[in-house]
JSON list of C-alpha atoms in Angstrom, two decimals:
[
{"chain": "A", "resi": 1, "resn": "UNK", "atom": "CA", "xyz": [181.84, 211.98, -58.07]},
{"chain": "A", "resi": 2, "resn": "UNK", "atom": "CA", "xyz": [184.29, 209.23, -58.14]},
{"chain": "A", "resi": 3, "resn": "UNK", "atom": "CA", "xyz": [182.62, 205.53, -57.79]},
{"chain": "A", "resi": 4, "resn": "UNK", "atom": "CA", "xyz": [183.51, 204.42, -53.66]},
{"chain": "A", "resi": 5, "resn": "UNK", "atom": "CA", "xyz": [184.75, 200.23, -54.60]},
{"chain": "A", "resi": 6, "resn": "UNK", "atom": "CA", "xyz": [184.41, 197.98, -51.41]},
{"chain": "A", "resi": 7, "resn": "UNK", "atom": "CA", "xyz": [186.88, 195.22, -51.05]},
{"chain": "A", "resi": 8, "resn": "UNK", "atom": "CA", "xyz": [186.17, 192.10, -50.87]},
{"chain": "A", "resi": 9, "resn": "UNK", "atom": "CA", "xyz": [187.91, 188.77, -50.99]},
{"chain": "A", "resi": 10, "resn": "UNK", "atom": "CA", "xyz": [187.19, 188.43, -54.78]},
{"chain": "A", "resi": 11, "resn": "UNK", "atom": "CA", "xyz": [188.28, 191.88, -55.80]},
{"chain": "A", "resi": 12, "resn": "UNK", "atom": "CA", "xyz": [191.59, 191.06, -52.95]},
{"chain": "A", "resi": 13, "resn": "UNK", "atom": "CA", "xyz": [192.21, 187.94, -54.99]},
{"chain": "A", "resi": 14, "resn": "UNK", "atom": "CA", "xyz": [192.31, 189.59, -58.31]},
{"chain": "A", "resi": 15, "resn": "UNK", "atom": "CA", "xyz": [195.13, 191.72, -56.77]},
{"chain": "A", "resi": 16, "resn": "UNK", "atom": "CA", "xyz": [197.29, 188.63, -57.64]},
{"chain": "A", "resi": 17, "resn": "UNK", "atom": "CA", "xyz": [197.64, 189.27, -61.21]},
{"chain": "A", "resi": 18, "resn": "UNK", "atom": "CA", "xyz": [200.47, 189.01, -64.13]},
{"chain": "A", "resi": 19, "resn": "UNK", "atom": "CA", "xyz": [200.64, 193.04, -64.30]},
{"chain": "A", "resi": 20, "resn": "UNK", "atom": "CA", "xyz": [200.59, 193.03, -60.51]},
{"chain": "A", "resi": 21, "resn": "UNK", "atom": "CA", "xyz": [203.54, 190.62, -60.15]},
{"chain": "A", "resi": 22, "resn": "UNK", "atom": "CA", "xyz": [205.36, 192.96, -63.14]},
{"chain": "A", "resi": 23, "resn": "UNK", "atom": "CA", "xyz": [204.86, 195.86, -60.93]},
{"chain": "A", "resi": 24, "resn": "UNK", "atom": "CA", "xyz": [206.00, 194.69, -57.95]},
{"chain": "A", "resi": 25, "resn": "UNK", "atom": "CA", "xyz": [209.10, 192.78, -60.00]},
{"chain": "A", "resi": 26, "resn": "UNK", "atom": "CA", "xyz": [209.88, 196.88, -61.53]},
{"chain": "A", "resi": 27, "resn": "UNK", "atom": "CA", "xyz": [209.77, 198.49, -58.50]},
{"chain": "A", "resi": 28, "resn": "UNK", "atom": "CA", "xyz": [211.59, 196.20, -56.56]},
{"chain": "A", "resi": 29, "resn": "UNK", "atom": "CA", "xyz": [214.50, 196.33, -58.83]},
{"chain": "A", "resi": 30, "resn": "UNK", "atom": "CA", "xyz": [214.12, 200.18, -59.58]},
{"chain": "A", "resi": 31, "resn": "UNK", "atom": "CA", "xyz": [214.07, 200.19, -55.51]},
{"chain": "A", "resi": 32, "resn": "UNK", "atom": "CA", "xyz": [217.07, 197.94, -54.89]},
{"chain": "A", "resi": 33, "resn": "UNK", "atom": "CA", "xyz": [219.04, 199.75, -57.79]},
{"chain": "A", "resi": 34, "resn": "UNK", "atom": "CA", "xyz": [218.73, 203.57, -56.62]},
{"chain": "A", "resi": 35, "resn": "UNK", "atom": "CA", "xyz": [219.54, 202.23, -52.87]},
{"chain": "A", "resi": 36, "resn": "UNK", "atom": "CA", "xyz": [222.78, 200.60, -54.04]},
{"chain": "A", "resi": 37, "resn": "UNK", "atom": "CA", "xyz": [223.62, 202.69, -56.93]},
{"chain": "A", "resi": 38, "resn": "UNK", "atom": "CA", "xyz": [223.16, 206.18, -54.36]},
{"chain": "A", "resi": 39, "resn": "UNK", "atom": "CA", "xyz": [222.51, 204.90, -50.60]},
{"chain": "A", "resi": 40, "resn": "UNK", "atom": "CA", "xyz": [224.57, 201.43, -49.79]},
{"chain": "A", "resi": 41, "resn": "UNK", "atom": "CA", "xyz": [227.51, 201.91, -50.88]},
{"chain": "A", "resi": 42, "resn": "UNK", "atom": "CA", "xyz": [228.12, 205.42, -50.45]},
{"chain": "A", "resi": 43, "resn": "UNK", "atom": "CA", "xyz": [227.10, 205.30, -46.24]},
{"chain": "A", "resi": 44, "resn": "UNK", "atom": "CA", "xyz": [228.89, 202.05, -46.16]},
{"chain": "A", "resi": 45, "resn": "UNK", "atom": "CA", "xyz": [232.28, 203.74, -47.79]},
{"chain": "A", "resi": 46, "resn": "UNK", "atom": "CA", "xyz": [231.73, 206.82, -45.50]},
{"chain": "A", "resi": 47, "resn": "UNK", "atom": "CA", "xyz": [231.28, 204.36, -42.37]},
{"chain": "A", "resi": 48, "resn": "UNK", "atom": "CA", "xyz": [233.60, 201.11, -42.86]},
{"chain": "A", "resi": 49, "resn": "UNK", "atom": "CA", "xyz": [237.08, 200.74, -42.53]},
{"chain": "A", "resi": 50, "resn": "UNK", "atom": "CA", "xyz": [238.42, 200.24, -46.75]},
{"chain": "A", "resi": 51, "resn": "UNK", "atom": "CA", "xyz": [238.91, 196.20, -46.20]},
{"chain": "A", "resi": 52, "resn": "UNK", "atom": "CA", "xyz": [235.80, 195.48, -44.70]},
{"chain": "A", "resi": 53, "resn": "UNK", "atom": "CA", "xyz": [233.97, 198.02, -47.30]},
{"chain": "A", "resi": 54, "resn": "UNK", "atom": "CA", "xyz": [235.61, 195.64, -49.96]},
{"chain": "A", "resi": 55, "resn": "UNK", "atom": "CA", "xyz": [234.33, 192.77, -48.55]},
{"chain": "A", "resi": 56, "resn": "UNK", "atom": "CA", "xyz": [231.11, 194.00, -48.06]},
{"chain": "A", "resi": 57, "resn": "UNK", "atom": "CA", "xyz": [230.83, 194.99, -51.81]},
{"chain": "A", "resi": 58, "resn": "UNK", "atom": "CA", "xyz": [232.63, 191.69, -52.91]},
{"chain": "A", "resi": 59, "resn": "UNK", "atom": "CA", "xyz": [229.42, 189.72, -51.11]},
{"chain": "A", "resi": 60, "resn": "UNK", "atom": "CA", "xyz": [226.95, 192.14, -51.74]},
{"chain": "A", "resi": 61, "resn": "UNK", "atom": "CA", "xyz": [227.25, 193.39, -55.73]},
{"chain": "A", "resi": 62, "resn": "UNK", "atom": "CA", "xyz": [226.88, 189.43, -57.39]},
{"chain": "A", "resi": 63, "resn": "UNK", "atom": "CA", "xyz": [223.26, 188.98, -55.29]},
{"chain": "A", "resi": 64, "resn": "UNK", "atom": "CA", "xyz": [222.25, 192.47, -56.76]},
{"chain": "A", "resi": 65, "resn": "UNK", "atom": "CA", "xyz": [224.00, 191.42, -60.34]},
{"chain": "A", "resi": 66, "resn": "UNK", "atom": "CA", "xyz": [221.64, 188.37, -60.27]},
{"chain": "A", "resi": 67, "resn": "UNK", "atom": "CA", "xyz": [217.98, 189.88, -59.09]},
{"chain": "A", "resi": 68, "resn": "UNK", "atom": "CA", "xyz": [218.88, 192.60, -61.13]},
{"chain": "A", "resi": 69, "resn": "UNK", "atom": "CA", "xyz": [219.34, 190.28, -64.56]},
{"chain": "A", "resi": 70, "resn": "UNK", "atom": "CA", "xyz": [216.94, 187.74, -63.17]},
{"chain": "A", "resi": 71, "resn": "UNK", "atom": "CA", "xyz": [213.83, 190.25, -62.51]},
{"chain": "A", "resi": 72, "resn": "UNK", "atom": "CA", "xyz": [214.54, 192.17, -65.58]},
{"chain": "A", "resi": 73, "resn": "UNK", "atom": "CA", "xyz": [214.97, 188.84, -67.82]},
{"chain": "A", "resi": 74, "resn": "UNK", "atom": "CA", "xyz": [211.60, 187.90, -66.36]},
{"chain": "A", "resi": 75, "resn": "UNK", "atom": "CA", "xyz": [210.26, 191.72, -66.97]},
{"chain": "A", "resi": 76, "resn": "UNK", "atom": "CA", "xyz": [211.48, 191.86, -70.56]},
{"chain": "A", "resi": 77, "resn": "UNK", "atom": "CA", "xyz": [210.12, 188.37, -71.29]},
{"chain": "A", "resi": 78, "resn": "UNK", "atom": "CA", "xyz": [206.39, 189.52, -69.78]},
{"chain": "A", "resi": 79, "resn": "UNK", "atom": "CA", "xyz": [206.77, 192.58, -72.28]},
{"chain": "A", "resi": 80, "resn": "UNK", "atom": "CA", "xyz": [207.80, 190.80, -75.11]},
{"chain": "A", "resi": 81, "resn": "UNK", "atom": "CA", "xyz": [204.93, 188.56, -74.62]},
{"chain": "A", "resi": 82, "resn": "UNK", "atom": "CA", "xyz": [202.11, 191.00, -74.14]},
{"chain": "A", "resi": 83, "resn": "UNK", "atom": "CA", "xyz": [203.49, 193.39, -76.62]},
{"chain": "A", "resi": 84, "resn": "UNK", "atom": "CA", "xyz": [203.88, 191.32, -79.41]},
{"chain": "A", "resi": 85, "resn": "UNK", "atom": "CA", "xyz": [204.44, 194.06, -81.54]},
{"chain": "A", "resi": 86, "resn": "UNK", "atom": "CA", "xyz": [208.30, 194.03, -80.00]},
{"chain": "A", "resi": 87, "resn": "UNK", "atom": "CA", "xyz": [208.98, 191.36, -82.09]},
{"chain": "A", "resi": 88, "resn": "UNK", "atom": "CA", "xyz": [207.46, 192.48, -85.73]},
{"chain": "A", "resi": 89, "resn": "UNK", "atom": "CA", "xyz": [209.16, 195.59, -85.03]},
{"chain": "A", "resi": 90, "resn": "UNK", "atom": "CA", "xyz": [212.22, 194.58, -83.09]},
{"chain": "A", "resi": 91, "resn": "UNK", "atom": "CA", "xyz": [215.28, 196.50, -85.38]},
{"chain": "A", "resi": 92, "resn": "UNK", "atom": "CA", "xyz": [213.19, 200.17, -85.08]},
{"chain": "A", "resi": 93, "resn": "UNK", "atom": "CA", "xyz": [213.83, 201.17, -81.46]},
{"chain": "A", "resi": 94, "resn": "UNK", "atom": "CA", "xyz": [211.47, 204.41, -82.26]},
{"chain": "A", "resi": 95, "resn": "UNK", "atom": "CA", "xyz": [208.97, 202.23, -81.99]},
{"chain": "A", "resi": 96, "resn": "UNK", "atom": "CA", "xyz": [207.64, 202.53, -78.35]},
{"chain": "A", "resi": 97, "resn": "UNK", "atom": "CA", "xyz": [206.93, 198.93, -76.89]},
{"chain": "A", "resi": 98, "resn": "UNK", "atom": "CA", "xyz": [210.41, 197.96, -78.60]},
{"chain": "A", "resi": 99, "resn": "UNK", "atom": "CA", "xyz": [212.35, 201.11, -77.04]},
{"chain": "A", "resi": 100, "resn": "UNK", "atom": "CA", "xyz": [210.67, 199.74, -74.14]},
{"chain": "A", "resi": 101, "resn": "UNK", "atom": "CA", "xyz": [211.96, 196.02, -74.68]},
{"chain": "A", "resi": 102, "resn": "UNK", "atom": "CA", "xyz": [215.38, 197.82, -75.50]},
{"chain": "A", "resi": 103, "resn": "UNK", "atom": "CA", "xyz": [215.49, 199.45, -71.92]},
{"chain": "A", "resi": 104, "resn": "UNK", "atom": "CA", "xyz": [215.04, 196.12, -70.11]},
{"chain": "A", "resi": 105, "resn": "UNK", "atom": "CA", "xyz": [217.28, 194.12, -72.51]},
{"chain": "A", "resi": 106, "resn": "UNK", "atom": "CA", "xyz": [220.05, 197.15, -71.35]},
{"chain": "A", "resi": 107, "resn": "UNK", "atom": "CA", "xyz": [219.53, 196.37, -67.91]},
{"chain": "A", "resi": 108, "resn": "UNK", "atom": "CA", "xyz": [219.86, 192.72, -68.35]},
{"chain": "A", "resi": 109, "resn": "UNK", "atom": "CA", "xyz": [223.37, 193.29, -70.91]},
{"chain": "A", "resi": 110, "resn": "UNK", "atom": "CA", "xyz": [224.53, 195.49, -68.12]},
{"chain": "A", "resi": 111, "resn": "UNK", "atom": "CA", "xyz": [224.12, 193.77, -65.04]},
{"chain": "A", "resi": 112, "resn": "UNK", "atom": "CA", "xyz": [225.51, 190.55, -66.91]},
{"chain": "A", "resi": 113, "resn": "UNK", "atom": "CA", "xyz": [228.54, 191.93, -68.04]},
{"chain": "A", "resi": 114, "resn": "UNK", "atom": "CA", "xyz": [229.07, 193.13, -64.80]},
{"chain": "A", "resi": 115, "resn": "UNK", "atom": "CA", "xyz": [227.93, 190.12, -63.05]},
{"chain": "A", "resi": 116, "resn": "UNK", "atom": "CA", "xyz": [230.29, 187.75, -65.45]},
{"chain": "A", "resi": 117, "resn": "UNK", "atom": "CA", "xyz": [232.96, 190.06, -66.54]},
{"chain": "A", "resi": 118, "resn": "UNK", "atom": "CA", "xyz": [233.45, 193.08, -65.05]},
{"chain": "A", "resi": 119, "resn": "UNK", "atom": "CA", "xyz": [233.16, 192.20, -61.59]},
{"chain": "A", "resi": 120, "resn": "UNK", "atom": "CA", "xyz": [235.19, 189.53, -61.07]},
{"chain": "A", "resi": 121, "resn": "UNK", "atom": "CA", "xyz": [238.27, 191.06, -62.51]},
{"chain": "A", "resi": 122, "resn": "UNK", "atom": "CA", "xyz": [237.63, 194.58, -60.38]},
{"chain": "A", "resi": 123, "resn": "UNK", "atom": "CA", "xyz": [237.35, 192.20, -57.19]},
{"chain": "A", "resi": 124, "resn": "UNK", "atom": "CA", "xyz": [240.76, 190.16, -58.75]},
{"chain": "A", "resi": 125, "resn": "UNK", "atom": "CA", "xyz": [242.59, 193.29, -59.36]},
{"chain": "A", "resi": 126, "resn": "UNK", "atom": "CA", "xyz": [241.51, 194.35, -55.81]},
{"chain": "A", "resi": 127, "resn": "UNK", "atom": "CA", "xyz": [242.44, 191.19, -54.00]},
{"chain": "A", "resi": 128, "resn": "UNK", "atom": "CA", "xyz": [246.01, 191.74, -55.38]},
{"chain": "A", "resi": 129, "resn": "UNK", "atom": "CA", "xyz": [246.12, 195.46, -54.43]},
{"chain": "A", "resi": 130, "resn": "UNK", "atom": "CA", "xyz": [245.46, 194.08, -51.01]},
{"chain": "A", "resi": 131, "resn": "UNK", "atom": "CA", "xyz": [248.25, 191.62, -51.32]},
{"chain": "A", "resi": 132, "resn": "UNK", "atom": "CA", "xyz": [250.73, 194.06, -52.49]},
{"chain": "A", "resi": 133, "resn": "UNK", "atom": "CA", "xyz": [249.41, 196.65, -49.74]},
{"chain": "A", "resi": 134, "resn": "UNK", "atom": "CA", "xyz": [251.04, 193.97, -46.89]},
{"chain": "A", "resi": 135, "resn": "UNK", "atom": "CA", "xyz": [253.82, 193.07, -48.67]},
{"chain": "A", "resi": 136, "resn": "UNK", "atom": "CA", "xyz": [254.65, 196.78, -49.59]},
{"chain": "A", "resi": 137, "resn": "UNK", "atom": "CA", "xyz": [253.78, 198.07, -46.01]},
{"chain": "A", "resi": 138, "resn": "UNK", "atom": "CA", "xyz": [252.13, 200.71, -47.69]},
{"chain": "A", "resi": 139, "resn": "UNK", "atom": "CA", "xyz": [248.12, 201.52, -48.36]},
{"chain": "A", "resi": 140, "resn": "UNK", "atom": "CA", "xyz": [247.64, 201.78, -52.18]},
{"chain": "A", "resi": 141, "resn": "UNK", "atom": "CA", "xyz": [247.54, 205.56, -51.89]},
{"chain": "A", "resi": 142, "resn": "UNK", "atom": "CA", "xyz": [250.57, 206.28, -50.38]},
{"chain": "A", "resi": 143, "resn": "UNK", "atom": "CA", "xyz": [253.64, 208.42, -51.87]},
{"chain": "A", "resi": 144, "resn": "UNK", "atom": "CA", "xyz": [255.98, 205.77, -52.71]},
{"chain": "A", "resi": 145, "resn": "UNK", "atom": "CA", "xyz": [254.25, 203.03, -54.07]},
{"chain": "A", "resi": 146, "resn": "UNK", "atom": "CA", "xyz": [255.61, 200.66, -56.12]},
{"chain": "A", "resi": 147, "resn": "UNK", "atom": "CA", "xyz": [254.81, 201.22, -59.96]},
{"chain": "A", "resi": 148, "resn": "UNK", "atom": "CA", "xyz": [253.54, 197.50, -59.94]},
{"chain": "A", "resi": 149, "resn": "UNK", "atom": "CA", "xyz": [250.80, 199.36, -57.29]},
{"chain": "A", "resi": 150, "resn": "UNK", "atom": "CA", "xyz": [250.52, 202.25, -59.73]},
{"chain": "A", "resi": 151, "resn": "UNK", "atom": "CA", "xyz": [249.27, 199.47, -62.37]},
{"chain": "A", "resi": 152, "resn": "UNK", "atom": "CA", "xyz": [247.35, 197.93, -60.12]},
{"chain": "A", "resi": 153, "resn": "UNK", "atom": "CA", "xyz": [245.43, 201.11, -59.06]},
{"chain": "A", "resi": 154, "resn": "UNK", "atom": "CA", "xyz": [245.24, 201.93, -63.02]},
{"chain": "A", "resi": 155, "resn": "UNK", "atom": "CA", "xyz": [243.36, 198.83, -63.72]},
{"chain": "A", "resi": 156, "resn": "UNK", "atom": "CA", "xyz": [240.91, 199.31, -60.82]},
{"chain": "A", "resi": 157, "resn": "UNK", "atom": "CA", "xyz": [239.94, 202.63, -61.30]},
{"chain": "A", "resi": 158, "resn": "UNK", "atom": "CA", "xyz": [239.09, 201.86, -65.10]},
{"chain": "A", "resi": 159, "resn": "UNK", "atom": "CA", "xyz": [237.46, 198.41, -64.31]},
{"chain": "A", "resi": 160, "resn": "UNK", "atom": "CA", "xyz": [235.67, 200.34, -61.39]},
{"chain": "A", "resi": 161, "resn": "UNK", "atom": "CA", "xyz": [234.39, 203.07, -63.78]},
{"chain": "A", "resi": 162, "resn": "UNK", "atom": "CA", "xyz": [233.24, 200.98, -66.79]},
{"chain": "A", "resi": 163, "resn": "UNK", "atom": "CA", "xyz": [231.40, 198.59, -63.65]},
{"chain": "A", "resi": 164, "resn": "UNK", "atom": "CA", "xyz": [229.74, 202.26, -62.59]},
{"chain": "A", "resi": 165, "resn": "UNK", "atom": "CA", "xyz": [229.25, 203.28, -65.88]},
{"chain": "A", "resi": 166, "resn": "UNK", "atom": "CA", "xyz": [227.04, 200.11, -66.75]},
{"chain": "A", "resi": 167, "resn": "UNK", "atom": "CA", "xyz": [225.18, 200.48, -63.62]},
{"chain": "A", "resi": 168, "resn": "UNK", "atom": "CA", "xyz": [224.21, 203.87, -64.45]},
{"chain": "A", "resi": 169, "resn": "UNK", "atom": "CA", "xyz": [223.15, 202.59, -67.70]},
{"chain": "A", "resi": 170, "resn": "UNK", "atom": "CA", "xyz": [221.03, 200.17, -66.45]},
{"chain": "A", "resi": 171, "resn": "UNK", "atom": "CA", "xyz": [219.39, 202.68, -63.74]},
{"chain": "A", "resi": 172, "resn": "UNK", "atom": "CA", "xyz": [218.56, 204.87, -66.32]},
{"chain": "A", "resi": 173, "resn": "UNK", "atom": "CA", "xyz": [217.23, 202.58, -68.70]},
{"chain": "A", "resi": 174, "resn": "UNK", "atom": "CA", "xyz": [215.13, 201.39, -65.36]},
{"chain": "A", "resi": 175, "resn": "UNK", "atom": "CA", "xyz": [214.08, 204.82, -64.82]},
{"chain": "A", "resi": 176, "resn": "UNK", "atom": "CA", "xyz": [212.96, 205.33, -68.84]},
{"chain": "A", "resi": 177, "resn": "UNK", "atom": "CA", "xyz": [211.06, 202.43, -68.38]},
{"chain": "A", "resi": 178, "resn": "UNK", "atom": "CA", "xyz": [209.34, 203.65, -65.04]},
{"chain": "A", "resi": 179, "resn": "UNK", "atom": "CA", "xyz": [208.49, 206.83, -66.53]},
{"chain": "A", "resi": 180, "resn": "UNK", "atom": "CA", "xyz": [207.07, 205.01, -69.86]},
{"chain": "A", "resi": 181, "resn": "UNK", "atom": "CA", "xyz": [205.09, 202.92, -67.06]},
{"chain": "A", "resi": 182, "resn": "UNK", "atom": "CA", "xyz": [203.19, 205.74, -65.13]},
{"chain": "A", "resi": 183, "resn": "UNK", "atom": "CA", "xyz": [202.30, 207.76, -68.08]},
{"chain": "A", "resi": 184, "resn": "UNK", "atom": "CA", "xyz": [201.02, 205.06, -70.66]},
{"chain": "A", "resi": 185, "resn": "UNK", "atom": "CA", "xyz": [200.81, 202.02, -68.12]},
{"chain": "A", "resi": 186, "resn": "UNK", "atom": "CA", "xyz": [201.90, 198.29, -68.36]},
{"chain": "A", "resi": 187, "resn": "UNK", "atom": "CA", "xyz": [199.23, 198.42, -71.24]},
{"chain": "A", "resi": 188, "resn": "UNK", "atom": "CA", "xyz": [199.70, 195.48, -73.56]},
{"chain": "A", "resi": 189, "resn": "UNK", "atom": "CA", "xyz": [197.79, 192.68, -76.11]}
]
């Protein structure tokens, strides 16, 4: 039979703990990055008219950028410190706690390069497609566009797909780590 625990403030208190704080930190950012990776974005292209959708994403992808690297800077730090073993083994990513330490250190490479490189030339790129939409008369899509649109639409769809491509990355490596989580636990030193 299992053992009934009563709560009380002293067991309520001991809810605020380092491994609490790390779970709340993972599942927060697991949260927030499935909603805008699959949810957001996707009802707010299917509902906005294209400028505002822009806008949207121009205000709203740098706040998730930053929680994303600060939480899993702060998560890979935590690890690191009560896995000590990340460091003595740190250039053999078969070793668990260091694939682990890998996973977050992806998330945080990804969602910086977006954050700092990626992002702000996709937004730059789109800011001039926008331009050249009024002076052209045209939406970017059109037949007809100018082959200075053409190049334009080039260099957002790549910059757009390599920007996906390392949010996926980091998702995944979130979703590694989750699954590492529930199975062995937050275990540690």
């Amino acid at each position: 039979m299992a053992k009934v625990e009563v709560l009380t403030v002293s067991s309520l208190l001991g809810l605020f703990s380092a491994q609490g704080a790390y779970a709340l930190a993972y599942s927060w950012l697991f949260g927030m990055s499935l909603w805008i990776t699959f949810f957001g974005g996707v009802i707010a292209y299917k509902t906005l008219p294209r400028h505002m959708f822009s806008a949207l994403q121009h205000k709203t992808f740098p706040i998730y950028f930053v929680l994303s690297m600060g939480l899993s800077s702060g998560m890979l730090g935590f690890w690191t410190w009560t896995h000590p073993d990340v460091l003595t083994h740190v250039y053999r990513p078969y070793v668990a706690d260091v694939a682990q330490a890998y996973a977050l250190a992806a998330v945080v490479l990804a969602q910086a390069s977006n954050y700092f490189v990626v992002g702000p030339l996709t937004s730059k790129v789109m800011f001039e497609r926008q331009k050249l939409e009024k002076e052209e008369g045209k939406v970017y899509n059109e037949p007809g566009v100018s082959s200075e649109m053409k190049a334009l639409n080039k260099k957002f769809g790549g910059l757009h797909g390599i920007s996906s491509l390392a949010n996926m990355g980091a998702v995944l490596a979130l979703g590694f780590h989750g699954l590492w989580l529930a199975n062995v636990g937050l275990r540690g030193y």
